[in-house]
Tab-separated table of N, CA and C in Angstrom:
chain	number	residue	atom	x	y	z
A	1	MET	N	87.840	49.997	54.892
A	1	MET	CA	87.033	50.257	56.741
A	1	MET	C	85.465	49.620	57.148
A	2	THR	N	85.297	48.191	57.577
A	2	THR	CA	84.001	47.784	58.216
A	2	THR	C	83.318	49.029	59.401
A	3	GLU	N	81.827	48.988	59.085
A	3	GLU	CA	81.140	49.677	59.667
A	3	GLU	C	81.510	48.753	61.151
A	4	ALA	N	81.760	47.574	61.662
A	4	ALA	CA	82.163	47.255	62.608
A	4	ALA	C	83.150	48.191	63.351
A	5	GLU	N	84.395	48.549	61.824
A	5	GLU	CA	85.813	48.801	62.777
A	5	GLU	C	85.659	49.978	63.010
A	6	ARG	N	84.653	50.601	62.502
A	6	ARG	CA	83.770	52.008	62.482
A	6	ARG	C	83.623	52.806	64.212
A	7	SER	N	82.794	51.371	64.367
A	7	SER	CA	82.017	51.816	65.714
A	7	SER	C	82.936	51.593	67.010
A	8	GLU	N	83.911	50.335	66.502
A	8	GLU	CA	84.200	50.176	67.992
A	8	GLU	C	85.631	51.284	67.515
A	9	ASP	N	86.614	52.156	66.743
A	9	ASP	CA	86.852	52.802	66.879
A	9	ASP	C	86.131	53.933	67.677
A	10	ALA	N	85.452	54.348	67.534
A	10	ALA	CA	84.018	55.422	68.346
A	10	ALA	C	83.836	55.036	68.977
A	11	ALA	N	84.345	54.125	69.825
A	11	ALA	CA	83.893	53.800	71.251
A	11	ALA	C	85.313	53.929	71.937
A	12	ALA	N	86.324	53.321	71.347
A	12	ALA	CA	87.337	53.291	71.806
A	12	ALA	C	87.974	54.945	72.036
A	13	ASP	N	87.160	55.713	70.850
A	13	ASP	CA	87.330	57.242	70.993
A	13	ASP	C	86.825	57.801	72.899
A	14	GLY	N	85.480	57.094	72.833
A	14	GLY	CA	84.807	57.686	74.024
A	14	GLY	C	85.554	57.665	75.354
A	15	ASP	N	85.963	55.945	75.234
A	15	ASP	CA	86.644	55.402	76.341
A	15	ASP	C	87.778	57.174	76.975
A	16	GLY	N	88.855	56.901	75.653
A	16	GLY	CA	89.511	58.265	76.123
A	16	GLY	C	89.117	59.088	76.252
A	17	LEU	N	87.904	59.837	76.432
A	17	LEU	CA	87.349	61.175	76.550
A	17	LEU	C	86.902	60.876	78.041
A	18	ARG	N	86.700	59.781	78.162
A	18	ARG	CA	86.020	59.574	79.539
A	18	ARG	C	86.911	59.453	80.089
A	19	ASP	N	88.323	58.462	80.074
A	19	ASP	CA	89.550	58.557	80.663
A	19	ASP	C	89.871	59.974	80.764
A	20	ILE	N	90.476	61.223	80.119
A	20	ILE	CA	90.973	62.554	80.648
A	20	ILE	C	89.594	62.566	80.991
A	21	ALA	N	88.407	62.897	81.027
A	21	ALA	CA	87.470	63.777	81.733
A	21	ALA	C	87.833	62.710	82.910
A	22	GLY	N	87.687	61.685	83.465
A	22	GLY	CA	88.319	61.602	84.762
A	22	GLY	C	89.225	61.698	85.352
A	23	ALA	N	90.451	61.695	84.387
A	23	ALA	CA	91.890	62.125	84.859
A	23	ALA	C	91.494	63.981	85.592
A	24	VAL	N	91.081	64.699	85.346
A	24	VAL	CA	90.777	65.920	84.488
A	24	VAL	C	90.105	66.028	85.844
A	25	LYS	N	88.761	65.488	86.395
A	25	LYS	CA	88.160	65.168	87.933
A	25	LYS	C	88.918	65.116	88.759
A	26	ALA	N	89.879	63.731	88.771
A	26	ALA	CA	90.583	63.120	89.834
A	26	ALA	C	91.827	64.396	90.320
A	27	LEU	N	91.768	64.832	89.438
A	27	LEU	CA	93.639	66.377	89.486
A	27	LEU	C	92.888	67.558	90.289
A	28	SER	N	91.450	67.725	89.653
A	28	SER	CA	90.902	69.099	90.433
A	28	SER	C	90.500	68.899	91.406
A	29	ALA	N	89.879	67.206	92.251
A	29	ALA	CA	89.490	67.101	93.012
A	29	ALA	C	91.117	67.035	94.249
A	30	ASP	N	92.134	65.794	93.911
A	30	ASP	CA	93.521	66.744	94.452
A	30	ASP	C	94.348	68.357	94.280
A	31	MET	N	94.045	69.146	93.592
A	31	MET	CA	94.146	70.296	93.550
A	31	MET	C	93.249	71.187	94.646
A	32	ALA	N	91.727	70.495	94.945
A	32	ALA	CA	91.509	71.111	95.895
A	32	ALA	C	91.462	71.294	97.063
A	33	ARG	N	92.168	69.724	97.071
A	33	ARG	CA	92.206	69.237	99.090
A	33	ARG	C	94.243	69.672	98.813
A	34	LEU	N	95.134	70.282	97.606
A	34	LEU	CA	96.037	71.056	98.389
A	34	LEU	C	95.834	71.694	98.443
A	35	VAL	N	94.438	73.090	98.546
A	35	VAL	CA	94.699	74.257	98.610
A	35	VAL	C	93.832	74.528	99.575
A	36	LEU	N	93.083	73.544	100.236
A	36	LEU	CA	92.475	73.058	101.721
A	36	LEU	C	93.640	72.927	102.868
A	37	VAL	N	94.588	72.100	102.078
A	37	VAL	CA	95.548	72.316	103.431
A	37	VAL	C	96.617	73.041	103.400
A	38	GLU	N	96.780	73.853	101.721
A	38	GLU	CA	97.684	74.812	102.490
A	38	GLU	C	97.163	75.515	103.422
A	39	ALA	N	96.121	76.465	103.568
A	39	ALA	CA	95.459	76.558	103.786
A	39	ALA	C	95.078	77.044	104.720
A	40	GLN	N	94.958	75.453	105.721
A	40	GLN	CA	95.591	74.945	107.039
A	40	GLN	C	96.312	75.407	107.560
A	41	LEU	N	97.542	75.078	107.060
A	41	LEU	CA	98.959	75.128	107.581
A	41	LEU	C	99.247	76.601	107.364
A	42	PHE	N	98.944	77.389	106.213
A	42	PHE	CA	98.856	79.223	106.525
A	42	PHE	C	98.130	79.596	107.975
A	43	GLY	N	96.931	79.296	107.956
A	43	GLY	CA	96.451	79.641	108.888
A	43	GLY	C	96.821	79.157	110.821
A	44	HIS	N	97.564	77.541	110.325
A	44	HIS	CA	98.207	77.589	111.932
A	44	HIS	C	99.785	78.354	112.092
A	45	THR	N	100.219	78.356	110.830
A	45	THR	CA	101.778	79.176	111.153
A	45	THR	C	101.103	80.853	111.137
A	46	ALA	N	100.556	81.205	110.278
A	46	ALA	CA	100.077	82.841	111.106
A	46	ALA	C	99.939	82.984	112.277
A	47	LEU	N	98.473	82.173	113.065
A	47	LEU	CA	98.583	82.313	114.308
A	47	LEU	C	99.850	81.459	115.384
A	48	ALA	N	100.552	80.784	115.066
A	48	ALA	CA	101.967	80.644	115.584
A	48	ALA	C	102.614	81.911	115.738
A	49	MET	N	102.962	82.169	114.481
A	49	MET	CA	103.836	83.588	114.606
A	49	MET	C	103.476	84.524	115.594
A	50	ILE	N	101.522	84.615	115.052
A	50	ILE	CA	101.402	85.751	116.400
A	50	ILE	C	101.575	85.600	117.852
A	51	GLY	N	101.107	84.159	117.854
A	51	GLY	CA	101.240	84.274	119.500
A	51	GLY	C	102.985	84.279	119.825
A	52	LEU	N	104.176	84.279	118.991
A	52	LEU	CA	105.678	84.214	119.406
A	52	LEU	C	105.803	85.723	119.276
A	53	ALA	N	104.387	85.851	118.852
A	53	ALA	CA	105.002	88.077	118.313
A	53	ALA	C	104.466	88.133	120.165
A	54	VAL	N	103.528	87.998	120.000
A	54	VAL	CA	102.637	88.356	121.524
A	54	VAL	C	103.982	88.163	123.037
A	55	ALA	N	104.825	86.678	122.749
A	55	ALA	CA	104.853	86.557	123.674
A	55	ALA	C	106.160	87.397	124.356
A	56	ILE	N	106.575	87.869	122.711
A	56	ILE	CA	108.220	88.025	122.715
A	56	ILE	C	108.210	89.839	123.408
A	57	ALA	N	107.330	90.303	122.916
A	57	ALA	CA	106.507	91.467	123.796
A	57	ALA	C	106.457	91.752	125.299
A	58	LEU	N	105.908	90.660	125.689
A	58	LEU	CA	105.647	90.433	126.761
A	58	LEU	C	106.959	91.047	127.721
A	59	LEU	N	107.806	89.745	126.897
A	59	LEU	CA	108.932	89.405	127.784
A	59	LEU	C	109.861	90.683	127.384
A	60	LEU	N	109.770	91.176	126.339
A	60	LEU	CA	110.839	92.471	126.085
A	60	LEU	C	110.383	93.218	127.041
A	61	VAL	N	109.316	93.819	127.320
A	61	VAL	CA	108.833	94.772	128.158
A	61	VAL	C	108.890	94.340	129.961
A	62	GLY	N	108.586	92.811	129.936
A	62	GLY	CA	109.095	92.133	131.285
A	62	GLY	C	110.841	92.492	131.932
A	63	ALA	N	111.308	92.479	130.676
A	63	ALA	CA	113.031	92.880	130.685
A	63	ALA	C	113.541	94.341	131.054
A	64	TRP	N	112.290	94.641	130.019
A	64	TRP	CA	112.966	96.638	130.097
A	64	TRP	C	111.995	97.193	131.339
A	65	LEU	N	111.621	96.662	132.495
A	65	LEU	CA	110.907	97.208	133.677
A	65	LEU	C	111.356	96.554	134.534
A	66	PHE	N	112.263	95.182	134.384
A	66	PHE	CA	113.222	94.691	135.278
A	66	PHE	C	114.757	95.435	135.323
A	67	SER	N	115.039	96.030	133.724
A	67	SER	CA	116.260	96.408	134.213
A	67	SER	C	116.091	97.952	134.133
A	68	GLY	N	114.775	98.519	134.665
A	68	GLY	CA	114.559	99.847	134.866
A	68	GLY	C	115.155	99.519	136.513
A	69	ALA	N	114.112	99.007	137.311
A	69	ALA	CA	114.018	98.270	138.155
A	69	ALA	C	115.842	98.149	139.117
A	70	ALA	N	116.078	97.387	137.699
A	70	ALA	CA	117.336	96.963	138.800
A	70	ALA	C	118.605	98.317	138.449
A	71	LEU	N	118.330	99.249	137.912
A	71	LEU	CA	118.531	100.375	137.296
A	71	LEU	C	118.756	101.372	138.850
A	72	VAL	N	117.104	101.732	138.869
A	72	VAL	CA	117.398	102.198	140.137
A	72	VAL	C	117.989	101.576	141.107
A	73	VAL	N	117.549	100.525	141.544
A	73	VAL	CA	118.408	99.617	142.752
A	73	VAL	C	119.576	100.231	142.581
A	74	ALA	N	120.229	100.329	141.877
A	74	ALA	CA	121.858	100.015	141.296
A	74	ALA	C	122.599	101.806	141.759
A	75	LEU	N	121.272	102.049	141.215
A	75	LEU	CA	121.985	103.940	141.353
A	75	LEU	C	121.813	103.736	143.362
A	76	THR	N	120.384	103.853	143.608
A	76	THR	CA	120.560	103.988	144.944
A	76	THR	C	121.540	103.009	145.689
A	77	GLY	N	121.574	102.444	145.169
A	77	GLY	CA	123.328	101.292	146.210
A	77	GLY	C	124.485	102.354	146.537
A	78	LEU	N	125.074	103.244	144.963
A	78	LEU	CA	125.958	103.909	144.489
A	78	LEU	C	125.644	105.095	145.827
A	79	GLN	N	124.147	105.180	146.026
A	79	GLN	CA	124.123	106.116	146.885
A	79	GLN	C	124.933	107.604	146.062
A	80	ALA	N	124.423	107.703	144.815
A	80	ALA	CA	124.775	108.485	144.066
A	80	ALA	C	123.435	109.388	143.794
A	81	PHE	N	122.118	108.709	144.371
A	81	PHE	CA	120.717	109.637	143.878
A	81	PHE	C	120.204	109.067	145.210
A	82	SER	N	118.780	109.336	145.819
A	82	SER	CA	117.986	109.125	146.528
A	82	SER	C	117.448	108.064	145.962
A	83	ALA	N	116.499	107.489	146.477
A	83	ALA	CA	115.680	106.238	145.988
A	83	ALA	C	114.693	107.426	144.864
A	84	THR	N	113.976	108.273	144.885
A	84	THR	CA	113.219	109.644	144.246
A	84	THR	C	113.842	109.759	142.941
A	85	GLY	N	115.373	110.271	143.620
A	85	GLY	CA	115.894	111.325	142.449
A	85	GLY	C	116.518	109.860	141.319
A	86	ALA	N	116.608	108.610	141.830
A	86	ALA	CA	116.756	107.557	140.816
A	86	ALA	C	115.562	107.275	140.303
A	87	LEU	N	114.538	107.068	140.916
A	87	LEU	CA	113.290	106.983	139.748
A	87	LEU	C	113.225	107.835	138.882
A	88	LEU	N	113.242	109.381	139.277
A	88	LEU	CA	113.028	109.509	138.455
A	88	LEU	C	114.392	110.109	137.132
A	89	THR	N	115.172	109.858	137.203
A	89	THR	CA	116.698	109.778	137.043
A	89	THR	C	116.616	108.615	135.837
A	90	VAL	N	115.785	107.767	136.510
A	90	VAL	CA	115.516	106.639	134.849
A	90	VAL	C	113.899	106.332	134.412
A	91	ALA	N	113.384	107.205	134.950
A	91	ALA	CA	111.849	107.588	134.134
A	91	ALA	C	112.263	108.686	133.249
A	92	LEU	N	113.498	109.949	133.664
A	92	LEU	CA	113.279	110.836	132.166
A	92	LEU	C	114.213	110.182	130.877
A	93	ALA	N	115.468	109.025	131.285
A	93	ALA	CA	116.008	108.386	130.575
A	93	ALA	C	115.110	107.636	129.694
A	94	HIS	N	114.131	107.034	130.198
A	94	HIS	CA	112.698	106.180	129.414
A	94	HIS	C	111.802	107.125	128.165
A	95	LEU	N	112.154	108.305	129.068
A	95	LEU	CA	111.049	109.353	128.235
A	95	LEU	C	111.700	109.784	127.028
A	96	ALA	N	113.120	109.621	127.752
A	96	ALA	CA	114.215	110.714	126.199
A	96	ALA	C	113.634	109.362	125.158
A	97	LEU	N	114.552	107.964	125.712
A	97	LEU	CA	114.568	107.003	124.250
A	97	LEU	C	112.785	106.991	123.484
A	98	ALA	N	112.107	107.101	124.595
A	98	ALA	CA	110.754	107.037	124.168
A	98	ALA	C	110.595	108.442	122.659
A	99	GLY	N	111.405	109.594	122.929
A	99	GLY	CA	111.115	110.794	121.893
A	99	GLY	C	112.131	109.897	121.028
A	100	LEU	N	113.160	109.805	121.099
A	100	LEU	CA	113.993	109.431	120.009
A	100	LEU	C	113.580	108.424	119.523
A	101	ALA	N	112.464	107.466	119.804
A	101	ALA	CA	111.929	106.573	119.072
A	101	ALA	C	110.589	106.732	118.128
A	102	LEU	N	110.289	107.712	119.170
A	102	LEU	CA	108.666	109.153	118.043
A	102	LEU	C	109.783	109.770	116.925
A	103	TRP	N	110.442	110.318	117.814
A	103	TRP	CA	111.439	110.356	116.320
A	103	TRP	C	111.310	109.985	115.102
A	104	ARG	N	111.827	108.499	115.271
A	104	ARG	CA	112.531	107.912	114.329
A	104	ARG	C	111.510	107.429	113.340
A	105	LEU	N	110.001	107.446	113.998
A	105	LEU	CA	109.128	106.641	113.485
A	105	LEU	C	108.674	107.716	112.718
A	106	ARG	N	108.440	108.878	113.366
A	106	ARG	CA	107.760	110.168	112.232
A	106	ARG	C	108.872	110.161	111.237
A	107	HIS	N	109.935	110.125	111.189
A	107	HIS	CA	110.988	109.926	110.154
A	107	HIS	C	110.479	108.748	109.190
A	108	ILE	N	110.693	107.734	109.899
A	108	ILE	CA	110.214	106.397	108.863
A	108	ILE	C	109.193	106.585	108.189
A	109	THR	N	107.970	107.379	108.885
A	109	THR	CA	106.663	107.094	108.118
A	109	THR	C	106.603	108.388	106.598
A	110	ARG	N	108.016	109.136	106.608
A	110	ARG	CA	107.367	110.231	105.858
A	110	ARG	C	107.603	109.332	103.804
A	111	ASP	N	108.330	107.855	104.302
A	111	ASP	CA	108.183	107.318	103.152
A	111	ASP	C	107.207	106.824	103.173
A	112	LEU	N	106.422	106.301	103.690
A	112	LEU	CA	104.959	105.517	103.552
A	112	LEU	C	104.072	106.537	102.389
A	113	THR	N	104.735	108.109	102.267
A	113	THR	CA	103.261	109.437	101.797
A	113	THR	C	104.162	108.814	100.115
A	114	PHE	N	105.063	107.783	99.729
A	114	PHE	CA	105.434	107.833	98.077
A	114	PHE	C	105.321	109.383	97.858
A	115	ARG	N	106.586	109.913	98.517
A	115	ARG	CA	106.815	111.510	97.932
A	115	ARG	C	107.653	110.900	97.023
A	116	GLU	N	108.822	110.105	96.460
A	116	GLU	CA	109.108	109.906	95.702
A	116	GLU	C	108.318	109.781	93.821
A	117	SER	N	107.058	108.767	94.624
A	117	SER	CA	106.115	108.396	93.566
A	117	SER	C	105.664	109.950	92.996
A	118	ARG	N	105.175	110.902	93.574
A	118	ARG	CA	103.764	111.079	93.306
A	118	ARG	C	104.936	112.969	92.862
A	119	ALA	N	106.113	113.096	93.424
A	119	ALA	CA	106.957	113.693	92.635
A	119	ALA	C	107.175	113.622	91.129
A	120	SER	N	107.589	112.660	90.659
A	120	SER	CA	107.913	111.732	89.442
A	120	SER	C	106.414	111.982	88.332
A	121	VAL	N	105.290	111.656	88.828
A	121	VAL	CA	103.865	111.755	88.606
A	121	VAL	C	103.721	113.143	88.352
A	122	ASN	N	104.197	114.039	89.215
A	122	ASN	CA	103.704	115.648	89.153
A	122	ASN	C	104.654	116.311	87.638
A	123	GLY	N	105.633	115.858	87.876
A	123	GLY	CA	106.498	116.381	87.323
A	123	GLY	C	106.292	115.743	85.405
A	124	LEU	N	105.478	114.285	85.744
A	124	LEU	CA	105.269	113.837	84.268
A	124	LEU	C	103.962	114.870	83.316
A	125	LEU	N	103.093	114.976	84.956
A	125	LEU	CA	101.916	115.479	84.369
A	125	LEU	C	102.372	117.346	83.790
A	126	ALA	N	103.324	117.755	84.619
A	126	ALA	CA	103.400	119.571	84.374
A	126	ALA	C	104.453	119.516	82.903
A	127	ARG	N	104.653	118.159	82.586
A	127	ARG	CA	105.570	118.342	81.114
A	127	ARG	C	104.557	118.383	80.335
A	128	ALA	N	103.723	117.476	80.830
A	128	ALA	CA	102.438	116.722	78.962
A	128	ALA	C	101.402	118.393	79.465
A	129	ARG	N	101.678	118.523	80.240
A	129	ARG	CA	100.870	120.213	80.066
A	129	ARG	C	101.744	121.060	79.233
A	130	SER	N	102.901	121.462	79.458
A	130	SER	CA	103.538	122.246	78.677
A	130	SER	C	103.165	122.393	77.402
A	131	PRO	N	103.377	123.768	76.619
A	131	PRO	CA	103.230	123.653	75.403
A	131	PRO	C	104.118	123.430	74.660
A	132	GLY	N	105.034	123.693	75.096
A	132	GLY	CA	106.781	123.691	74.734
A	132	GLY	C	107.070	121.917	74.703
A	133	ASP	N	106.359	121.318	75.394
A	133	ASP	CA	106.704	119.586	75.402
A	133	ASP	C	106.918	118.879	73.542
A	134	ALA	N	105.889	119.332	73.162
A	134	ALA	CA	105.921	119.208	71.406
A	134	ALA	C	107.227	119.609	70.561
A	135	SER	N	107.538	120.111	70.991
A	135	SER	CA	108.565	120.763	69.880
A	135	SER	C	110.500	120.493	70.529
A	136	GLY	N	109.859	119.676	72.663
A	136	GLY	CA	111.351	119.883	72.609
A	136	GLY	C	112.133	120.737	73.359
A	137	GLN	N	110.992	121.905	72.896
A	137	GLN	CA	111.673	122.568	73.824
A	137	GLN	C	110.600	123.332	75.518
A	138	SER	N	111.656	124.123	76.273
A	138	SER	CA	110.987	123.694	77.353
A	138	SER	C	110.240	125.422	77.526
A	139	PRO	N	108.672	125.834	78.098
A	139	PRO	CA	108.177	126.701	77.936
A	139	PRO	C	108.868	128.090	77.984
A	140	GLY	N	110.105	128.310	78.769
A	140	GLY	CA	110.086	129.271	79.380
A	140	GLY	C	111.735	130.001	77.447
A	141	GLU	N	111.935	128.687	76.702
A	141	GLU	CA	113.002	128.763	75.908
A	141	GLU	C	112.205	129.117	74.834
A	142	GLY	N	113.156	130.178	73.621
A	142	GLY	CA	112.406	130.598	72.827
A	142	GLY	C	112.779	130.537	71.366
């Protein structure tokens, strides 16, 4: 191999490295643009979801109020209750439903305290501290 061929091979290797570096730069720029577009899409989607959740909540509150008013009108139309009695009956029914919802919410939030995980960890700690653990016996066994 002559000196000229070696210098051409070195130049070709240098061009190959430059091509790879250029491809890596282009790929990095494309990835950055993709992350930016995905972040913008996520932001728009999150805002749309929040807006729709607020709209749904307002519609549900409106439906709840109008159904309560319709129930009051129906009770007074049947002449089963006076207007005041119908309002009180509907208000008490709503309070009872709110109480049930609150009871259920308190029942559900017990699961947020990781009771089972804490009990498991406490059991592991108790077994690790017990002196009979190394021999495979519980402390009460002798």
